[in-house]
Structure formats: structure tokens, C-alpha cells
mmCIF file of C-alpha atoms in Angstrom:
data_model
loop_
_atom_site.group_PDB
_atom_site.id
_atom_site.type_symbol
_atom_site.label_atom_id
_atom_site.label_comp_id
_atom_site.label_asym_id
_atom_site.label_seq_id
_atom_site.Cartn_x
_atom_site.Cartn_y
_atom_site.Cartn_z
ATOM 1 C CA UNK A 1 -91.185 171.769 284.722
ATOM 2 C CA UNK A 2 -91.825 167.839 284.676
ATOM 3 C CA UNK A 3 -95.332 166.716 283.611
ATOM 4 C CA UNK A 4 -94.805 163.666 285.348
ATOM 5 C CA UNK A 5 -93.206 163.582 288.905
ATOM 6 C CA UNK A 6 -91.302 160.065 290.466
ATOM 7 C CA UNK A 7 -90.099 159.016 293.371
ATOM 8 C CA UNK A 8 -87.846 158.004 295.228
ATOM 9 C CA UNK A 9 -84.644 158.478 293.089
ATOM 10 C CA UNK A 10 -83.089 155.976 294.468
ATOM 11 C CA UNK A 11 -83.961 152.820 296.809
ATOM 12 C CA UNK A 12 -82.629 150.077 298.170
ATOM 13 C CA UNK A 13 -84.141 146.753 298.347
ATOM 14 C CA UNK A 14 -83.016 143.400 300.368
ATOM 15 C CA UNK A 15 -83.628 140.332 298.042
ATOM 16 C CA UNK A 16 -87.014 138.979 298.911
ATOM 17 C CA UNK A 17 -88.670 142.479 299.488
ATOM 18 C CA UNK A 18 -91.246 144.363 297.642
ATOM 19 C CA UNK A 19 -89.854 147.892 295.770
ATOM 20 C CA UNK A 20 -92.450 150.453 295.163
ATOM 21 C CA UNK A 21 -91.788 153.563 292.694
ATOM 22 C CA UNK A 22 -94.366 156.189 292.898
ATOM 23 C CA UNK A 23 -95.668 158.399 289.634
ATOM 24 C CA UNK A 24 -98.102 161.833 289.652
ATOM 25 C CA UNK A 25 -98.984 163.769 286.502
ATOM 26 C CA UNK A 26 -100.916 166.902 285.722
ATOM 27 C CA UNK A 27 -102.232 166.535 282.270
ATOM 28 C CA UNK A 28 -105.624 164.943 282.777
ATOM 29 C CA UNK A 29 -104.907 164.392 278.649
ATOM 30 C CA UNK A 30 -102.789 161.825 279.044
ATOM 31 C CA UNK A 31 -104.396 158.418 278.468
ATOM 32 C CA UNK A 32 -101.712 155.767 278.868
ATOM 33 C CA UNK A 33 -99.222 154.990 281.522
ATOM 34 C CA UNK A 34 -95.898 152.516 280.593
ATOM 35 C CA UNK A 35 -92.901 151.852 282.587
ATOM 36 C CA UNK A 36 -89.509 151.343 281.252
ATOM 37 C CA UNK A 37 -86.499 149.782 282.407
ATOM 38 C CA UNK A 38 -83.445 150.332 282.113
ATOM 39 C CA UNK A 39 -79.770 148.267 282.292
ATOM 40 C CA UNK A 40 -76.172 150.190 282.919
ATOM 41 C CA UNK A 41 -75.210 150.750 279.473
ATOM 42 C CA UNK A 42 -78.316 149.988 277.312
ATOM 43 C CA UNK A 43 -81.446 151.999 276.715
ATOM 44 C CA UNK A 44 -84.349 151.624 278.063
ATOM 45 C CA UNK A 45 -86.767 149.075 277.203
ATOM 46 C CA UNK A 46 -91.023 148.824 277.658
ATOM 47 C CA UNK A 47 -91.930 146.603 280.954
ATOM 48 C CA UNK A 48 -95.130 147.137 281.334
ATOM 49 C CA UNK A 49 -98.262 149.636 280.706
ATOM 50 C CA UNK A 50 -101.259 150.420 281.639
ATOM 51 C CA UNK A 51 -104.493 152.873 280.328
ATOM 52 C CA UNK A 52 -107.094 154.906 283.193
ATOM 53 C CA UNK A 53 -109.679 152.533 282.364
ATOM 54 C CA UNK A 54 -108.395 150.104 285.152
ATOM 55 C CA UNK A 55 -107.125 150.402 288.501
ATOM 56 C CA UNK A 56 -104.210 147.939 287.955
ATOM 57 C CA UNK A 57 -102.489 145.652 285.632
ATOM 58 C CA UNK A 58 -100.310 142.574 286.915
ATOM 59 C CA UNK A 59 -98.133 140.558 285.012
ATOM 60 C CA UNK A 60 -95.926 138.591 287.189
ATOM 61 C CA UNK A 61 -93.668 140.000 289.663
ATOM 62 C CA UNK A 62 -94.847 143.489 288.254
ATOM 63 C CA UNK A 63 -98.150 145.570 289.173
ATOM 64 C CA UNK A 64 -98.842 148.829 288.121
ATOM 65 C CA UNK A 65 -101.808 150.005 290.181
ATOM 66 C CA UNK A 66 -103.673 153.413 288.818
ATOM 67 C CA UNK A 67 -105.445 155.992 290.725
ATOM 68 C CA UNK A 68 -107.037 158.375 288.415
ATOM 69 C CA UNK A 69 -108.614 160.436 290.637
ATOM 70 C CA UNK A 70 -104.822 161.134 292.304
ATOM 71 C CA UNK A 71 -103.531 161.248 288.681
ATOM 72 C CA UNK A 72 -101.311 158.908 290.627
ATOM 73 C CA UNK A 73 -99.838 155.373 289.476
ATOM 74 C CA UNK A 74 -97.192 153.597 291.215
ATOM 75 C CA UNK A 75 -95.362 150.602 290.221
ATOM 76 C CA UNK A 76 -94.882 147.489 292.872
ATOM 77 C CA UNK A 77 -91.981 144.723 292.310
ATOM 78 C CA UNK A 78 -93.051 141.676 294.220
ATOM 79 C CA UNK A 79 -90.035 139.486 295.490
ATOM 80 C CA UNK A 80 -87.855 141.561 294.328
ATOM 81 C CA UNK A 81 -84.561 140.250 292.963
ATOM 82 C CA UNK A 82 -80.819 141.228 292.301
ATOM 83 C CA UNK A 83 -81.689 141.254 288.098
ATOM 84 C CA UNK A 84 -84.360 144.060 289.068
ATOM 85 C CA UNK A 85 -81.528 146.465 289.697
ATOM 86 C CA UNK A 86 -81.686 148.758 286.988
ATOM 87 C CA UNK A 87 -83.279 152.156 286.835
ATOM 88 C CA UNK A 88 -87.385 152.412 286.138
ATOM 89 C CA UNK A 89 -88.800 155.355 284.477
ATOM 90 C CA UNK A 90 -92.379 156.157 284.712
ATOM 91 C CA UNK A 91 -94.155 158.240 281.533
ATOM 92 C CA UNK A 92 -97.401 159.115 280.150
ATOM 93 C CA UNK A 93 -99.024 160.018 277.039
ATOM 94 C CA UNK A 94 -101.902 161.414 275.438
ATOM 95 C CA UNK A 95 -103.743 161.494 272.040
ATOM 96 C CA UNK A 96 -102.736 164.544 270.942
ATOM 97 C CA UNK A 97 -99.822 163.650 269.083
ATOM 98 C CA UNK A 98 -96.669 164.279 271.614
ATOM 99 C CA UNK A 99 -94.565 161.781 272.366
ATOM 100 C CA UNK A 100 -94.075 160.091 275.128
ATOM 101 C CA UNK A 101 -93.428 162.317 278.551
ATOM 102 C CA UNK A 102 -90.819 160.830 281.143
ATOM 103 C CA UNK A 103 -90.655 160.891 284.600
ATOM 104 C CA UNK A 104 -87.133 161.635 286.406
ATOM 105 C CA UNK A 105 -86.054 157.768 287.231
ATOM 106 C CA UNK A 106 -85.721 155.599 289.840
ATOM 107 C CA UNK A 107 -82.397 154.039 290.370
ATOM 108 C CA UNK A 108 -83.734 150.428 292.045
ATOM 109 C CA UNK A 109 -80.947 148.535 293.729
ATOM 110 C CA UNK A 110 -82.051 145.114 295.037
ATOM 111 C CA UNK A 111 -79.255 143.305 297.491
ATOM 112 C CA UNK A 112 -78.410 139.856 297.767
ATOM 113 C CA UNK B 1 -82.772 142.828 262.716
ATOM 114 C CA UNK B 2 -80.474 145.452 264.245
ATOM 115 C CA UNK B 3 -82.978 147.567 265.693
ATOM 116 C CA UNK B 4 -81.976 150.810 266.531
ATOM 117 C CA UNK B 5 -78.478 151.571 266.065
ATOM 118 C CA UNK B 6 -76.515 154.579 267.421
ATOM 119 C CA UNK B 7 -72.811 155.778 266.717
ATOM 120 C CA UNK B 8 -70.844 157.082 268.168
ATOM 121 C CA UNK B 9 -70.803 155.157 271.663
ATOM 122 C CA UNK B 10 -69.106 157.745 273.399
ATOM 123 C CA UNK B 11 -67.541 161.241 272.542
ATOM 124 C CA UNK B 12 -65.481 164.079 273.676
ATOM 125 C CA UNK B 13 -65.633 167.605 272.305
ATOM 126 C CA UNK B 14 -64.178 170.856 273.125
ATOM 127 C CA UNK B 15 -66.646 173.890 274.080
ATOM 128 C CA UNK B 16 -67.132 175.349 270.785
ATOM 129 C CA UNK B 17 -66.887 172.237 268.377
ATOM 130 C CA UNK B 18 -69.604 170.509 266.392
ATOM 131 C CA UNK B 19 -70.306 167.186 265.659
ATOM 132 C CA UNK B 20 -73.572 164.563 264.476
ATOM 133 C CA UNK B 21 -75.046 161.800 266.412
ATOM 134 C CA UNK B 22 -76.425 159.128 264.244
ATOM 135 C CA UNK B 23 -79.095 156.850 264.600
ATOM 136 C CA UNK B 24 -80.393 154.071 261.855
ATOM 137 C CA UNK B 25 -83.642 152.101 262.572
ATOM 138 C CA UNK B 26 -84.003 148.263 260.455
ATOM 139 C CA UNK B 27 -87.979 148.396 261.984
ATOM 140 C CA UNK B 28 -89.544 150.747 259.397
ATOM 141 C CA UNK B 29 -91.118 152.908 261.849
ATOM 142 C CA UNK B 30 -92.249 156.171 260.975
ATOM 143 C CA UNK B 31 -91.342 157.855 264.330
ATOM 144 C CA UNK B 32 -87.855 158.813 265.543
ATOM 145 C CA UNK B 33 -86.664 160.482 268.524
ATOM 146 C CA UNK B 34 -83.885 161.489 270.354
ATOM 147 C CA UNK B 35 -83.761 161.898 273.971
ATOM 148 C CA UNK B 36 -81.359 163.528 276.505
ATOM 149 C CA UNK B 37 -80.724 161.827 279.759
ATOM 150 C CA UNK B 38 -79.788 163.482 282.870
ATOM 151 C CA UNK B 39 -79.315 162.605 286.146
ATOM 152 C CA UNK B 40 -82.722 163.421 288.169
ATOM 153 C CA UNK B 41 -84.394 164.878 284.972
ATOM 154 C CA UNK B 42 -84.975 161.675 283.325
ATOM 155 C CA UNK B 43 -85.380 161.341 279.483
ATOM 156 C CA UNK B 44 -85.810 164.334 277.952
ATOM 157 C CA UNK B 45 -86.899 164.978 274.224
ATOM 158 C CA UNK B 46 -85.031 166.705 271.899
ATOM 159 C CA UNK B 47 -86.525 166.741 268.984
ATOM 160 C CA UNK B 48 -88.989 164.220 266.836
ATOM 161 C CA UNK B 49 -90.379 163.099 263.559
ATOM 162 C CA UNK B 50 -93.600 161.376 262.446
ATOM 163 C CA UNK B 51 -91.820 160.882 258.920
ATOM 164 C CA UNK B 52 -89.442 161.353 256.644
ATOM 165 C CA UNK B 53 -88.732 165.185 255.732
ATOM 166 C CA UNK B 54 -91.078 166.084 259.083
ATOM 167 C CA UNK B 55 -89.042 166.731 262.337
ATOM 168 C CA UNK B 56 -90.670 169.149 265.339
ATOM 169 C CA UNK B 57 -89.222 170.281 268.224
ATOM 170 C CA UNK B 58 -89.556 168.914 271.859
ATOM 171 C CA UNK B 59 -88.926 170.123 275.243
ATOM 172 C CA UNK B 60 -85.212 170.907 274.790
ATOM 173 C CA UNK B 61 -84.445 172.026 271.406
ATOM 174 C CA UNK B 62 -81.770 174.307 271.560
ATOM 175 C CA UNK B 63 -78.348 173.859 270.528
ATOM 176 C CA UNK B 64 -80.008 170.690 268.570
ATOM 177 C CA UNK B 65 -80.327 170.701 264.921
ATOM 178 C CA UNK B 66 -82.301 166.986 263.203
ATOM 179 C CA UNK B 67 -83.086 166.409 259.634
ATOM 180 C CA UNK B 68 -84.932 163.439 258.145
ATOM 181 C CA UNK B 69 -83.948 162.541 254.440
ATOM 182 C CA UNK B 70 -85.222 159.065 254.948
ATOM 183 C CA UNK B 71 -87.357 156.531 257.002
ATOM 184 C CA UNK B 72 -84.286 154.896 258.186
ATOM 185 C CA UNK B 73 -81.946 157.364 259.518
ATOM 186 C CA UNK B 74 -82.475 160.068 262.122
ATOM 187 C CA UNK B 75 -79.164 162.506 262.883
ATOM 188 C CA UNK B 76 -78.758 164.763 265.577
ATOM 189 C CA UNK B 77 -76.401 167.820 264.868
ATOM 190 C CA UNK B 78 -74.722 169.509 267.549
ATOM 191 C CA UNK B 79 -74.152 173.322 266.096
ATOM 192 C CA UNK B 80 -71.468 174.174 268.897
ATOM 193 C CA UNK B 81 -70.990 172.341 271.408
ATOM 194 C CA UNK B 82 -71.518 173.609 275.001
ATOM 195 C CA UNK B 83 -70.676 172.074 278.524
ATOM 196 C CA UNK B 84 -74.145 171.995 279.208
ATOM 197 C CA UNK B 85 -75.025 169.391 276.344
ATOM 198 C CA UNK B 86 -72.740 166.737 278.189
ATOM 199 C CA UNK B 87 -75.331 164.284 278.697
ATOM 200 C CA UNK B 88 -76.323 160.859 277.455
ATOM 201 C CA UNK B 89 -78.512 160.963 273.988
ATOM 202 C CA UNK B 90 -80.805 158.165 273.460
ATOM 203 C CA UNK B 91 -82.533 158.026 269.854
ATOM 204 C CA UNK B 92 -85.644 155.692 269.742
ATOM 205 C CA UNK B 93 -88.301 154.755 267.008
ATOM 206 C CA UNK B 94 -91.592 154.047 267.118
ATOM 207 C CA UNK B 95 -94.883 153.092 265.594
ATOM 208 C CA UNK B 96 -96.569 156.019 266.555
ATOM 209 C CA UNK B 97 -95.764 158.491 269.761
ATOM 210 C CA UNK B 98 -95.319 155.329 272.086
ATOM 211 C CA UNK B 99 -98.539 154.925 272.987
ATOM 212 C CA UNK B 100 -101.060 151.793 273.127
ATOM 213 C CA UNK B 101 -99.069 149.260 270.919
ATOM 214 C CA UNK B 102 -96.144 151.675 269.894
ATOM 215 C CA UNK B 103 -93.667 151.110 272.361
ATOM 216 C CA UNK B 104 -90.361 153.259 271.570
ATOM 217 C CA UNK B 105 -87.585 151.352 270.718
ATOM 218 C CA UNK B 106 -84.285 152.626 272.302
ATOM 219 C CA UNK B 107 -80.881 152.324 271.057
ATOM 220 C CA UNK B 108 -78.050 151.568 273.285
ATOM 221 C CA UNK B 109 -77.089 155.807 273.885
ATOM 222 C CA UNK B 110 -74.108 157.524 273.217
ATOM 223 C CA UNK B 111 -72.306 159.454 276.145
ATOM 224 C CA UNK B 112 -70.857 162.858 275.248
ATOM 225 C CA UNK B 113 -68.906 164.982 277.527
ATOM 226 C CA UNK B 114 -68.216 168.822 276.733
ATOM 227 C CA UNK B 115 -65.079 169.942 277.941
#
């Protein structure tokens, strides 16, 4: 049973476009929210986080925006380009000394 | 620095066999990990220590045996290897639990098929 639920597992995205990857957890213990990506052959890598204490965090092409009431949080790639594709993994933690909690993945593929 | 460094890359073992995954970290972090990958399941964790001679268990433990005789290096012993553990194995350190400031640090995976 996943603690934290993504979608879609997979899109497709024209060059240009915005891609949206959606996020929804149960544990109202967890306390931050990253996003990793992740390259055909290497592991993933930290992209961008954010804690419940705001509603979204940009930093450029890349928003995570945070509904805690939902227990929702969705990333948003703005202009979204060919070296996007990769696959984006939400996850979630708390303060109780587990580690970090994954979601399934998102396999993004942006075309030319 | 290396980072984190995993070997073998990839791996093929007969139903039955045993083998150990190894990981080395350069970063001095306290935490290791290893993770399972699967597709539609995500990352998955296997087991995990906060230090060296303290490992725990995570979600999906079995078949999986870790020790940790030092800060540096975190194997992952497969006791007998079953179709099912065909997967890709990530091991990643860490500050702390990768939370605020701790992000885990990934090596590149190694692919293992069970025949």
C-alpha cells in the first residue's frame, strides 16, 4: 500500500507545453514534500522541495504548488523542453525518523 | 569526490544463487539506503542505517540481508536469489532521512535479473 499516490505514469508533452504530475498522501505526519528526477541510466537526483507551510515554491521552469487541506501537491513544468524527459518521482517525509517515502513515478516525455 | 558508488552495474543470477551489492559513499554521511525500483511501484526501501553498526528494516525487507561495519560502505546481501528480486537497486546516503537539507544522494543503480 503506497503512502504517497502519483499520477499519470506516463505523459506526453509537445515542446513548448506545460507537464503537470499530480501527488496525494495519507500521513498528515509528513512535513516535507521533494521531487526527484531522474535520467535513463542514473539515479535519481533532488529538483526541488517544498514544506506545508506554503502553498507553492517556484524556481524557474519548476513549481510545486501544495494543498494541505487535499494532502495534495502537484508539480507544474513551464515550457517544457526535450531535456525534461526523464522520469519525476514525488515523496514525502516526516519527523519521525523514516526515510524518505516515494511515490510510483512519472515517466515525462517532452517532444520536439 | 565520487559520491556514491555502486558495483556491480548489472547482474545475472540463477533462482537459488546469492550474491552482494555494494555501495561506498566519499560524503561522510551517516545515513545509507538502498532502494528497489519497479516499474509503477516507484522506489522502494529495503533496508536503512542512521550509522555505522545500526541498520533497520524498511518496507521490503525480505530476501535482503545489510550490515554496516563502517561509515563508508553499505552492502546489500541477497541470501537466495528469487525471480521476484529482479529489479533495479539504488543505494543512496544522506545527512539525515532526506528531509529539510538532507537530500539523498543516489548512486547510479545496478540492474539484476533473476533467471
Amino acid at each position: 500500500q503506497q503512502q504517497v499516490k502519483q499520477s499519470p505514469q506516463s505523459l506526453i508533452v509537445q515542446k513548448g507545453g506545460i507537464s503537470i504530475i499530480n501527488c496525494a498522501y495519507e500521513n498528515t505526519a509528513f512535513d516535507y514534500f521533494p521531487w526527484y528526477q531522474q535520467f535513463p541510466g542514473k539515479g535519481p537526483a533532488l529538483l526541488i522541495a517544498i514544506r506545508p507551510d506554503v502553498s507553492e515554491k517556484k524556481e524557474g521552469r519548476f513549481t510545486i504548488s501544495f494543498n494541505k487541506s487535499a494532502k495534495q501537491f502537484s508539480l507544474h513544468i513551464m515550457d517544457s523542453q526535450p531535456g525534461d524527459s526523464a522520469t519525476y518521482f514525488c515523496a514525502a517525509v516526516g519527523n519521525a525518523g523514516n526515510m524518505l517515502t516515494f511515490g510510483g513515478g512519472t515517466r515525462l516525455m517532452v517532444k520536439p | 569526490n565520487a559520491g556514491v558508488t555502486q558495483t556491480p552495474k548489472f547482474q545475472v543470477l540463477k533462482t537459488g544463487q546469492s550474491m552482494t551489492l555494494q555501495c561506498a559513499q566519499d560524503m561522510n554521511h551517516e545515513y545509507m539506503s538502498w532502494y528497489r525500483q519497479d516499474p509503477g511501484m516507484g522506489l522502494r526501501l529495503i533496508h536503512y542505517s542512521v550509522g555505522a553498526g545500526i541498520t533497520d528494516q524498511g518496507e521490503v525487507p525480505n530476501g535482503y540481508n545489510v550490515s554496516r561495519s563502517t561509515t563508508e560502505d553499505f552492502p546489500l546481501r541477497l541470501l537466495s536469489a528469487a525471480p521476484s528480486q529482479t529489479s533495479v537497486y539504488f543505494c543512496a546516503s544522506s545527512y539525515s532521512f532526506g528531509g529539510w537539507n538532507s537530500p539523498l544522494h543516489f548512486g547510479n543503480g545496478t540492474r539484476l535479473t533473476v533467471t
